[in-house]
XYZ file of C-alpha atoms in Angstrom:
611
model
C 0.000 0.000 0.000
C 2.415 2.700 -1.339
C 1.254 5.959 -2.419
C 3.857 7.259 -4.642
C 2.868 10.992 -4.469
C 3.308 11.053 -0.597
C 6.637 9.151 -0.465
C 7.938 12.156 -3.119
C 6.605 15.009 -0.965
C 8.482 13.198 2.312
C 11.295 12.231 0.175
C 13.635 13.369 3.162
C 11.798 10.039 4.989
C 13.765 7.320 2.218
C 17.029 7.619 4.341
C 15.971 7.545 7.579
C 13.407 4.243 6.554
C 16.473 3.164 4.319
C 18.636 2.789 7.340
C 15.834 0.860 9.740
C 15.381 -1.379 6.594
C 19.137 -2.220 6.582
C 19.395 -2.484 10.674
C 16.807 -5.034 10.569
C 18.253 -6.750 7.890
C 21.634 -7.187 10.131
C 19.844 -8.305 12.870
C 18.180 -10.822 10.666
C 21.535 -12.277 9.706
C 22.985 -12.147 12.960
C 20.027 -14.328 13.891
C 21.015 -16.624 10.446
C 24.648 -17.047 11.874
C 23.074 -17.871 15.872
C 21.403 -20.968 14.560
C 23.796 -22.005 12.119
C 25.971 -21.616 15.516
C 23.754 -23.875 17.405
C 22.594 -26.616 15.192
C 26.629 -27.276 14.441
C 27.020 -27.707 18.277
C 23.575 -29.801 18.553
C 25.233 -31.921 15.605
C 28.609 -32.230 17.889
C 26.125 -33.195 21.069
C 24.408 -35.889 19.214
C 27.475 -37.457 17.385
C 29.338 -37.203 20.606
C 32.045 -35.304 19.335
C 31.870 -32.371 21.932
C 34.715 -30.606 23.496
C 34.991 -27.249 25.593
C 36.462 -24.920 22.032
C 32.779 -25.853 20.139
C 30.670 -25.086 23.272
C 32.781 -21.493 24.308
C 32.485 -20.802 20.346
C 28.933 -20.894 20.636
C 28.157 -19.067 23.681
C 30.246 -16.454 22.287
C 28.634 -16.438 19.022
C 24.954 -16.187 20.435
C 26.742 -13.535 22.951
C 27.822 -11.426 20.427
C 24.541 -11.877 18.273
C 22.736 -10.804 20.989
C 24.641 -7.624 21.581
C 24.193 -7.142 17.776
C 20.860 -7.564 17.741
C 19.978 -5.242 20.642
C 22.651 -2.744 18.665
C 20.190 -3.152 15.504
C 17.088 -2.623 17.032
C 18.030 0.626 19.276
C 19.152 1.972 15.866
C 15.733 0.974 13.905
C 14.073 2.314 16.732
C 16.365 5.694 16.410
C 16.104 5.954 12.376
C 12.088 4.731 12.794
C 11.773 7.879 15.240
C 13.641 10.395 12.724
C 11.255 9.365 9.535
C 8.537 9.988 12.292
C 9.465 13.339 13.447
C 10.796 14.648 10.219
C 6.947 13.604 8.672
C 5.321 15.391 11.450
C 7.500 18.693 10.999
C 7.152 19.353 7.774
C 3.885 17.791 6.967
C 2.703 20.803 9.606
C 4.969 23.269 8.307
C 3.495 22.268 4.698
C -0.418 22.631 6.047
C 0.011 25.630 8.248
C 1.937 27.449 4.928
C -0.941 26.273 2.778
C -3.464 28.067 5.236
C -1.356 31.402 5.223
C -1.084 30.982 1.252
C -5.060 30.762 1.212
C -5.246 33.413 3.059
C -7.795 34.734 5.293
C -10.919 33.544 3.526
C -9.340 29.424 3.874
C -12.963 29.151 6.087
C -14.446 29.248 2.647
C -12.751 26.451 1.434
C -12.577 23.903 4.662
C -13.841 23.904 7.855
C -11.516 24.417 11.242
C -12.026 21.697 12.420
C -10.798 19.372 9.454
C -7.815 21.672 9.219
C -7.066 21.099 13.193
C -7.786 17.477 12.701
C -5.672 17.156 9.380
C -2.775 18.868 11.168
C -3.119 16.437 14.251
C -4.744 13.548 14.014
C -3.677 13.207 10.311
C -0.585 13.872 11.072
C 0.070 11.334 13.673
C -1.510 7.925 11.413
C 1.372 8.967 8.584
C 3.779 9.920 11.598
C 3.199 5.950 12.355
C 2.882 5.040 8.165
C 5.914 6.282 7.811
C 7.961 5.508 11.036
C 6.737 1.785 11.052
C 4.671 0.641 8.451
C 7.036 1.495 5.662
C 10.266 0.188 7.073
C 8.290 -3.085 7.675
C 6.698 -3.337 4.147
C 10.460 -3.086 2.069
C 11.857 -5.707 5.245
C 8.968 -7.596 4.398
C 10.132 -7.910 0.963
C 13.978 -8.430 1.396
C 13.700 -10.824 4.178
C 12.041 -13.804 2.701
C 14.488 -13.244 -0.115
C 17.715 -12.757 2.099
C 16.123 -16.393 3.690
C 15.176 -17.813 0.271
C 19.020 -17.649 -0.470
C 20.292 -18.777 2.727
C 17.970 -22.237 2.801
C 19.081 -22.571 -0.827
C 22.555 -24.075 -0.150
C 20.278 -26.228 2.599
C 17.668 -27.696 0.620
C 16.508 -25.773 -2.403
C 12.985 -28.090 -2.389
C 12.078 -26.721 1.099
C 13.235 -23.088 0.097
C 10.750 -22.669 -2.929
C 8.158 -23.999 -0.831
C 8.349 -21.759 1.526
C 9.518 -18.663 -0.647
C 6.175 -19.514 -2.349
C 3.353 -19.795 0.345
C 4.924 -16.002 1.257
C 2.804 -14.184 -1.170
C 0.130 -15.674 -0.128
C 0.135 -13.079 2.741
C 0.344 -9.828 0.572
C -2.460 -11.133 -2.080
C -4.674 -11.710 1.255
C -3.821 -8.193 2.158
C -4.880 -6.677 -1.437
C -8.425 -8.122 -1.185
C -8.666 -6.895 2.810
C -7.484 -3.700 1.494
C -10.627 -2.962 -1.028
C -12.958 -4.008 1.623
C -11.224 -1.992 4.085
C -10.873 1.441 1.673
C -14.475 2.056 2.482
C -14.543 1.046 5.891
C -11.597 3.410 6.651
C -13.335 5.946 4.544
C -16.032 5.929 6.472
C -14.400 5.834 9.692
C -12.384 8.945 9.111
C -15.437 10.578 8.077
C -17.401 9.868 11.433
C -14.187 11.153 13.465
C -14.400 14.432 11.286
C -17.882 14.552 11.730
C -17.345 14.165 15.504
C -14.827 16.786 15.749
C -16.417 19.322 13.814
C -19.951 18.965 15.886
C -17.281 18.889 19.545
C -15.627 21.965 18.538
C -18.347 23.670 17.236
C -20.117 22.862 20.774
C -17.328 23.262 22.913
C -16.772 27.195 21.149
C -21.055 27.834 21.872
C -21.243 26.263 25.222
C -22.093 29.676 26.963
C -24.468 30.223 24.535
C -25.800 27.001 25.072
C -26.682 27.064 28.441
C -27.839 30.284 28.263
C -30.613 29.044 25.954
C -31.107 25.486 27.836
C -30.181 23.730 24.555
C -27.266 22.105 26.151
C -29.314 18.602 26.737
C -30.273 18.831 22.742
C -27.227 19.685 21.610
C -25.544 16.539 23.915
C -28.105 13.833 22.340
C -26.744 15.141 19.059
C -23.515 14.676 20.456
C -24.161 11.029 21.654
C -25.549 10.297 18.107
C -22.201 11.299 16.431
C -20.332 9.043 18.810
C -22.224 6.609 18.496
C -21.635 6.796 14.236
C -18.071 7.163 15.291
C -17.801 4.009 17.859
C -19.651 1.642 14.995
C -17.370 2.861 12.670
C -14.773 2.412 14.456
C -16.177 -1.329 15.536
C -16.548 -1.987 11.668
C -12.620 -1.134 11.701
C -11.319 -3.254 14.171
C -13.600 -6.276 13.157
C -12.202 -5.898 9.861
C -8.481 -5.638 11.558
C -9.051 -8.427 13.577
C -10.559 -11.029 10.980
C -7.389 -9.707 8.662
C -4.834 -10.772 11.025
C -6.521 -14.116 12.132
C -6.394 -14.995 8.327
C -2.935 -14.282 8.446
C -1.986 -16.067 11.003
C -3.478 -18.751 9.463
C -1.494 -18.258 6.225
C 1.894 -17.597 8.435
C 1.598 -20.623 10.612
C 0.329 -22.427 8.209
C 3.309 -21.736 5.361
C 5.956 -22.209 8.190
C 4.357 -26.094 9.715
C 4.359 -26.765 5.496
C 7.931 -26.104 6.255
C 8.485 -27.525 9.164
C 7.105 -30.576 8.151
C 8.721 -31.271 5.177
C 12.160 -31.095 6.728
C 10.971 -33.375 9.082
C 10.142 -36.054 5.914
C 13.269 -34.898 4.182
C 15.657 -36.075 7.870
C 13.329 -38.969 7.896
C 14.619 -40.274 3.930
C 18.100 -39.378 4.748
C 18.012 -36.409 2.353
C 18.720 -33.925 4.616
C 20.863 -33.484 7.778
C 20.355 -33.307 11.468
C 21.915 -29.266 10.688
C 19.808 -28.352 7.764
C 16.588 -29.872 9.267
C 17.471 -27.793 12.585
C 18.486 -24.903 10.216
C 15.045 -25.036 8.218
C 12.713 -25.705 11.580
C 14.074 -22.514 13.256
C 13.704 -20.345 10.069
C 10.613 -21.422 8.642
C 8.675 -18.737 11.065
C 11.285 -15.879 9.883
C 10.072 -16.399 6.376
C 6.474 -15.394 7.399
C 6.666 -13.511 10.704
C 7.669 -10.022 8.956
C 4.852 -10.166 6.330
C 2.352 -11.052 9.448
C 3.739 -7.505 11.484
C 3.294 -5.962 8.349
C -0.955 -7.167 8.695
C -0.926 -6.353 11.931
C -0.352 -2.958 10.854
C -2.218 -3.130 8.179
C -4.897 -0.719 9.081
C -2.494 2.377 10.334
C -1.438 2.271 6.211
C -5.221 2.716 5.804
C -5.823 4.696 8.119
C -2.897 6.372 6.862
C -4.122 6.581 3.364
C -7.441 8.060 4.581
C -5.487 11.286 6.299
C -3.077 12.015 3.355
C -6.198 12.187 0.961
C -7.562 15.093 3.483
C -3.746 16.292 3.713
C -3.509 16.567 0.257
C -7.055 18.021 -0.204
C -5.900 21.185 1.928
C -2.628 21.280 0.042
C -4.253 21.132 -2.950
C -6.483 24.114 -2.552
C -6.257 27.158 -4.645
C -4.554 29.714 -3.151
C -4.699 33.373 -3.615
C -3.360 34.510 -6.650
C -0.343 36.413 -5.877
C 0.178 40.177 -7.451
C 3.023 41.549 -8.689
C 5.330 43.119 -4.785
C 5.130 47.084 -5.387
C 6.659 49.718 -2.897
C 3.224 51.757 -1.732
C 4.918 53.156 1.490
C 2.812 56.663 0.493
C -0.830 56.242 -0.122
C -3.020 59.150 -0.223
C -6.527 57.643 -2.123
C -8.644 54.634 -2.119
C -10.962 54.807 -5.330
C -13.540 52.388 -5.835
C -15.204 52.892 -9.649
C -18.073 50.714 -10.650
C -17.386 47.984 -8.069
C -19.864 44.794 -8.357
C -19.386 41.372 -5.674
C -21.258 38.592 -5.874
C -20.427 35.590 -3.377
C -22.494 32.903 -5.942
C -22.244 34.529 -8.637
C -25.993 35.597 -8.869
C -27.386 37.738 -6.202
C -25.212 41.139 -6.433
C -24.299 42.358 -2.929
C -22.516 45.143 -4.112
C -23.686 46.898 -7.296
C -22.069 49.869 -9.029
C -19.984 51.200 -6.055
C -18.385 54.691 -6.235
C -16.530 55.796 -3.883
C -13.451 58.016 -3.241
C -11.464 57.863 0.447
C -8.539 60.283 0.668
C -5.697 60.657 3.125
C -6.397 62.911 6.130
C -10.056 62.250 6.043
C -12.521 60.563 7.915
C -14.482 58.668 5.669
C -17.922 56.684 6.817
C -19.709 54.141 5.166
C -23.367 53.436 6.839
C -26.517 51.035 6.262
C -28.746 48.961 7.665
C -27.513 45.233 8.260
C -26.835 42.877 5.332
C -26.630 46.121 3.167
C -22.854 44.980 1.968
C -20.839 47.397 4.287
C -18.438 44.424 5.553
C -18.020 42.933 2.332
C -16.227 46.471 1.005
C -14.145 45.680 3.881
C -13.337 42.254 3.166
C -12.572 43.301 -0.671
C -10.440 46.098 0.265
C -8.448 43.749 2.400
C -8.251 41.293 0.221
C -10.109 38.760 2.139
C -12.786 37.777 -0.720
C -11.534 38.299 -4.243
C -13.577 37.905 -7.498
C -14.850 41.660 -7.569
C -15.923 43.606 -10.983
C -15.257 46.822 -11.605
C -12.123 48.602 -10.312
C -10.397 48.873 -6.506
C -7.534 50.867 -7.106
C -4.878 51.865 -3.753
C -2.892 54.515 -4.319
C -3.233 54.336 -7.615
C -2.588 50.822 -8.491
C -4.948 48.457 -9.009
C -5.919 45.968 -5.491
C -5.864 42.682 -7.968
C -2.424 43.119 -8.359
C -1.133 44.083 -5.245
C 0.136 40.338 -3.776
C -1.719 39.425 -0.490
C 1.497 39.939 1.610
C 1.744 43.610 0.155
C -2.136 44.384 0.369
C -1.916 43.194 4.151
C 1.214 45.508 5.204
C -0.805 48.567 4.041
C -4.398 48.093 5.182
C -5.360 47.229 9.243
C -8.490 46.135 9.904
C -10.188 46.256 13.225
C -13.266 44.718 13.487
C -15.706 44.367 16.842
C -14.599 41.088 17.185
C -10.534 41.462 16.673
C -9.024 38.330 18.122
C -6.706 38.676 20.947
C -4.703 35.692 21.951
C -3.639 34.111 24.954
C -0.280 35.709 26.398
C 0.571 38.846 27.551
C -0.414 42.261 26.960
C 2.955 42.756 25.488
C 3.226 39.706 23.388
C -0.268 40.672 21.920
C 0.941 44.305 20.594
C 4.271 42.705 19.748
C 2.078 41.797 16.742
C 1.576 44.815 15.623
C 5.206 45.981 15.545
C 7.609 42.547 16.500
C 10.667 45.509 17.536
C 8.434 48.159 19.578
C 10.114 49.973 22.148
C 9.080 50.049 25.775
C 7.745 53.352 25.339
C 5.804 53.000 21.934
C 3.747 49.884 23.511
C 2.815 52.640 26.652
C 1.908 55.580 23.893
C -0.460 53.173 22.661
C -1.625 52.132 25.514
C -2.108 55.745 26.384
C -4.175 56.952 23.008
C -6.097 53.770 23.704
C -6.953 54.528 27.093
C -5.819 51.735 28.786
C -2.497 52.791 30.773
C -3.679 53.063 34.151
C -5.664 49.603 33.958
C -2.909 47.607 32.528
C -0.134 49.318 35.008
C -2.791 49.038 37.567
C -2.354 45.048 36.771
C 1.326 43.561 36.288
C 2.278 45.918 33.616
C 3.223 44.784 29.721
C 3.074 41.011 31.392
C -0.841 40.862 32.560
C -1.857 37.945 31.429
C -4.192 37.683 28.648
C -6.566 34.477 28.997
C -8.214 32.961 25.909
C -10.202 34.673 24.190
C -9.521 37.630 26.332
C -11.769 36.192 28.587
C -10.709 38.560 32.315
C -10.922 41.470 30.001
C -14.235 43.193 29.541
C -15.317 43.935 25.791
C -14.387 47.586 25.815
C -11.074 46.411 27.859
C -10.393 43.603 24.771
C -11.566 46.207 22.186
C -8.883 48.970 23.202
C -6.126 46.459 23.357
C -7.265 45.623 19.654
C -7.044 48.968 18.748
C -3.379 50.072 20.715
C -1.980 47.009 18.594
C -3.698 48.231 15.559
C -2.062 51.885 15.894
C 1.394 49.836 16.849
C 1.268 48.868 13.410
C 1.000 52.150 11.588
C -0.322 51.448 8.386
C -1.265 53.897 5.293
C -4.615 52.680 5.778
C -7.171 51.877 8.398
C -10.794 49.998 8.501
C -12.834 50.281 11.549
C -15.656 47.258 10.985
C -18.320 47.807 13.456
C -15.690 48.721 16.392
C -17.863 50.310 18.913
C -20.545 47.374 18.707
C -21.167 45.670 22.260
C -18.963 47.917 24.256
C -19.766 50.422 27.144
C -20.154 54.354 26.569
C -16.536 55.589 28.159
C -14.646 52.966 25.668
C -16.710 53.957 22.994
C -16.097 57.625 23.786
C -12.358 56.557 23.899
C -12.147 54.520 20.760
C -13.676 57.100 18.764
C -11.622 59.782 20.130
C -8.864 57.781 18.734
C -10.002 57.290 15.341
C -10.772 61.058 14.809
C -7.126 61.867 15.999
C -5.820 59.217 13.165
C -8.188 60.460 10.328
C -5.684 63.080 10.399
C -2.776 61.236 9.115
C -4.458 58.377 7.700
C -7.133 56.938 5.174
C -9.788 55.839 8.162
C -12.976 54.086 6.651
C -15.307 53.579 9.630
C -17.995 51.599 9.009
C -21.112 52.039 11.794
C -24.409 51.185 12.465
C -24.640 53.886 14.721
C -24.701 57.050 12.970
C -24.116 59.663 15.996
C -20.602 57.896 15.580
C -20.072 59.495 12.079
C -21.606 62.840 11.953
C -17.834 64.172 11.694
C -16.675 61.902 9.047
C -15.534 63.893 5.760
C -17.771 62.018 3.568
C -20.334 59.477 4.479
C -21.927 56.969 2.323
C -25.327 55.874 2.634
C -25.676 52.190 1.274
C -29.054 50.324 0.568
C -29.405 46.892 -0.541
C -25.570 46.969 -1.991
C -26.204 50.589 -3.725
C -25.040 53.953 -2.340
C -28.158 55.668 -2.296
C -26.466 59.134 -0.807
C -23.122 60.565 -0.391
C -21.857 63.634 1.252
C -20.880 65.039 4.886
C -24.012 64.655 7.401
C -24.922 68.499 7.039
C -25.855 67.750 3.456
C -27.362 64.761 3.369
C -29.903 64.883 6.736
C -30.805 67.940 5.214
C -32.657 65.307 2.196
C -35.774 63.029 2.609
C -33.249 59.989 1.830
C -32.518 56.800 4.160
C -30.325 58.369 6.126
C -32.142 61.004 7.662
C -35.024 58.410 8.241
C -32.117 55.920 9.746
C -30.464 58.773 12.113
C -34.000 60.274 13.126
C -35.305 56.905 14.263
C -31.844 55.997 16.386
C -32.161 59.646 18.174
C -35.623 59.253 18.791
C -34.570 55.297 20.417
C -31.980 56.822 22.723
C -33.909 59.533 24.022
C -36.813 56.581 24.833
C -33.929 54.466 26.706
C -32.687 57.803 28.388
C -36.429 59.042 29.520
C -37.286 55.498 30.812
C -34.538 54.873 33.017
C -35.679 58.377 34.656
C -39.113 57.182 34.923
C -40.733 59.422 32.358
C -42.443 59.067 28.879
C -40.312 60.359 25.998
C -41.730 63.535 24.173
C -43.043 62.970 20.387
C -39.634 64.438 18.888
C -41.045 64.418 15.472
C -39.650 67.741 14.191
C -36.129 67.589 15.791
C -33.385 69.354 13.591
C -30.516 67.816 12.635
C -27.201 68.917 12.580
C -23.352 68.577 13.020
C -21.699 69.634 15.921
C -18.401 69.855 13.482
C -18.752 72.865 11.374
C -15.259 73.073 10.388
C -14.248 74.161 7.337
C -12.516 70.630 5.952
C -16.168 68.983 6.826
C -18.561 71.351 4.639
C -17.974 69.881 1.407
C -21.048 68.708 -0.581
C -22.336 66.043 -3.044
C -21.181 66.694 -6.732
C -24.043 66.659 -9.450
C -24.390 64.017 -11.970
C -23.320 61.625 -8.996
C -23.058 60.469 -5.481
C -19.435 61.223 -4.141
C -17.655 63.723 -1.899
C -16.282 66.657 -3.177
């Protein structure tokens, strides 16, 4: 069971299983020479022609073989442990590369959980392929050879017997092996299966028990591992009914020999030393092919996780652009941009949009309106788009993904932080930032006092930034975001879920960078971008008004209808919680509290667009 394309991608494996082959092959003809060794001295014993020499000769012949043999095997062992380890590093290397390559969209393409379990699990059956099964297959081969040659000069009769009940093993093997494909096909499917549904669970459990669907959600549970335990059962009944017939085959081919050396003493045709000889080896001739069945179903099981291996190394990856030098970018043009995920409902249609350096630009709309997927486009995250995305003046399909992601930060309302410390998290941003840039962050962000107030750069971070609250978690997002110092900035819904004071802070923030950067905020909360340079109104993947929010609340559009209807909600929460009715409000006036010059510009006719 060799797959040819996996042995060439581990070529680096042939030495290592080259040299436990060979080690093996030693010890077998040490063992050769041990009962040569003894059936000369049983010869001398039963012809009465024994002495001291012939007895000391022996014991230090199966002496030595022994040391030899122990020798051999610590050095299969050793050379079986480097093919493993060398499998498991760069098969990992190879998948987590592969996953960078794809970039951040790989979640289109294949699940978490298969890409966790590829990496792992995966990675462990062709750790054992490789570091055993292997090595025994091409020993399984040589040896009953090696043998074949040896009884030869013995009795060549006996020999060809027993050289030819040895395939016999193999050919039983190649019919277990197409029942067994879809056995182990299946099986590695229910463990997927499993994992997915675990993780998936394990990732919702607050959730879960917040909604009582725990107990649901654990029958489902016990119904996966229950389709994983039969599957599994199917596998080792198969296994085990395998190896019984080989045993069968094994024992079988070495009594055929046994027995005929037996008759062959019995008419005088062969000696007291070649019967001996023959009896002894018989079970060598057979005994590596029946380890090799016995591992049998790690090659399947093997076989299974490099087809999902290769499936994830086989996946398209992002095509990469041309590397250009934007260190200076002072406009993001979008002209007559279309996205489709399937190809047939349009979420974005006929985008126009202009976002210049030193400006606050907003892009607004109801939920599902498209605002996140200009995001993900302008990052690079989803590709396919028509039209034209052009970054400081070049266009975004040819920027390469490495290039695209050095001049755009995005921080989104649910930017991951990772289990560490505080410093290791903004050492992300910037790998080489000072002492002192890490606390000027920390400072802008708001966040000084609390993390100083803890054990400085080295407070712990917990998973998932769980002993942070969300505003806490959200400013540490942004202070490594404005580590990094990009060209270019894209705040994705980056007040959502947080308290007032760290949205007060965060915003603070972003207005202060809108004057040295391209900042695109995108909000659902409006009172958030009544100071942005331009805002765009989107509906239903259209921008349906452009302009600063002086001009465009002054129209009867979706915006003025959208703002109106989110003052009018926080004045109800704000008169409730003091206990009193909230007035009609229907004719309240509408305007910006930022009157500055930069922020009175206007739409342009024939289009909607900032000036």
């Amino acid at each position: 069971m060799i797959n040819k394309r996996l042995i060439g991608f581990l070529a680096g494996t042939k030495k290592y299983i080259g040299l436990t082959v060979i080690f093996q092959w030693i010890a077998l003809m040490a063992n050769v020479i041990m009962i040569f060794s003894i059936a000369f001295l049983l010869k001398g014993i039963l012809e009465g022609k024994i002495s001291a020499v012939p007895v000391v000769a022996t014991a230090m012949t199966v002496l030595a073989v022994v040391i030899v043999r122990i020798i051999c095997h610590m050095l299969s062992v050793k050379f079986s442990a480097h093919a493993s380890f060398y499998v498991k590093k760069v098969l990992r290397d190879k998948i987590y590369e592969k996953l960078l390559k794809i970039g951040a969209d790989y979640q289109e393409k294949i699940a978490t959980s298969e890409a966790v379990q590829a990496a792992v699990e995966g990675v462990e059956q062709l750790e054992v392929y490789f570091g055993k099964y292997l090595p025994q297959f091409f020993y399984s081969m040589l040896a009953p050879f090696t043998l074949f040659v040896v009884l030869s000069f013995v009795n060549g009769k006996i020999a060809l017997v027993l050289l030819a009940c040895v395939p016999l093993i193999p050919v039983t093997i190649i019919v277990i092996q197409k029942i067994a494909k879809k056995i182990s096909g299946k099986y590695w499917g229910s463990y997927t299966d499993l994992g997915e549904r675990f993780l998936e669970n394990l990732q919702g459990l607050t959730t879960l028990k917040i909604y009582g669907a725990d107990g649901r959600k654990a029958k489902e549970m016990d119904r996966e591992a229950e389709k994983f335990r039969r599957a599994t059962m199917q596998l080792l009944y198969m296994q085990l009914n395998s190896i019984a017939v080989m045993d069968i085959i094994a024992f079988g081919g070495a009594a055929a020999g046994i027995i005929l050396s037996i008759l062959e003493y019995e008419r005088g045709t062969l000696s007291f030393t070649g019967a001996f000889v023959i009896i002894m080896l018989s079970a060598e001739f057979f005994l590596p092919l029946r380890l090799l069945g016995s591992l049998f179903h790690v090659a399947m099981n093997g076989m299974a996780a490099s087809e999902k291996i290769f499936f994830i190394l086989d996946l398209e990856e992002q095509k990469q652009g041309r590397e250009y030098s934007l260190k200076e970018i002072h406009k993001i043009q979008c002209t007559h941009l279309n996205f489709s995920y399937d190809g047939k409902r349009e979420i974005l249609k006929d985008i126009n949009m202009e976002m210049n350096k030193k400006q606050l630009i907003s892009i607004v709309g109801a939920s599902g309106c498209g605002k996140s997927t200009i995001a993900s486009l302008l990052t690079g995250k989803i590709k396919g788009y028509g039209g034209s995305i052009q970054i400081g003046g070049m266009e975004l399909s040819l920027l390469s993904g490495e290039e695209l992601l050095g001049l755009i930060t995005l921080v989104s309302h649910n930017s991951y932080l990772f289990r560490g410390t505080v410093e290791e998290n903004l050492r992300m941003g910037k790998p080489d930032a000072e002492k002192e840039e890490m606390d000027e962050v920390l400072k802008k962000a708001g966040l000084y006092e609390f993390i100083y107030g803890r054990e400085g750069l080295q407070s712990q971070v917990m998973e998932k930034s769980s002993n942070f609250s969300g505003g806490q978690s959200q400013r540490l997002a942004l202070a490594r975001a404005l580590l990094r110092d990009s060209p270019v900035y894209i705040f994705d819904e980056v007040t959502s879920n947080i308290d007032a004071q760290s949205e007060k802070q965060i915003m603070e923030v972003i207005y202060e960078l809108a004057k040295e950067k391209i900042v695109i905020l995108i909000s659902h909360r409006l009172r958030n971008v009544i100071n942005s340079r331009c805002i765009y109104m989107i509906e239903q993947g259209k921008i349906v008004q452009g302009g600063t929010h002086v001009d465009i609340v002054k129209e009867e559009g979706a915006y003025k209808a959208l703002y109106e209807n989110q003052i009018n909600l926080e004045l109800y929460t704000k008169k409730t919680e003091e206990g009193r009715r909230p007035p009609e409000n229907k004719n309240r006036p509408f305007e910006s509290k930022d009157q500055s010059p930069e922020n009175k510009g206007g739409q342009k006719k024939g289009g909607i667009s900032c000036a």
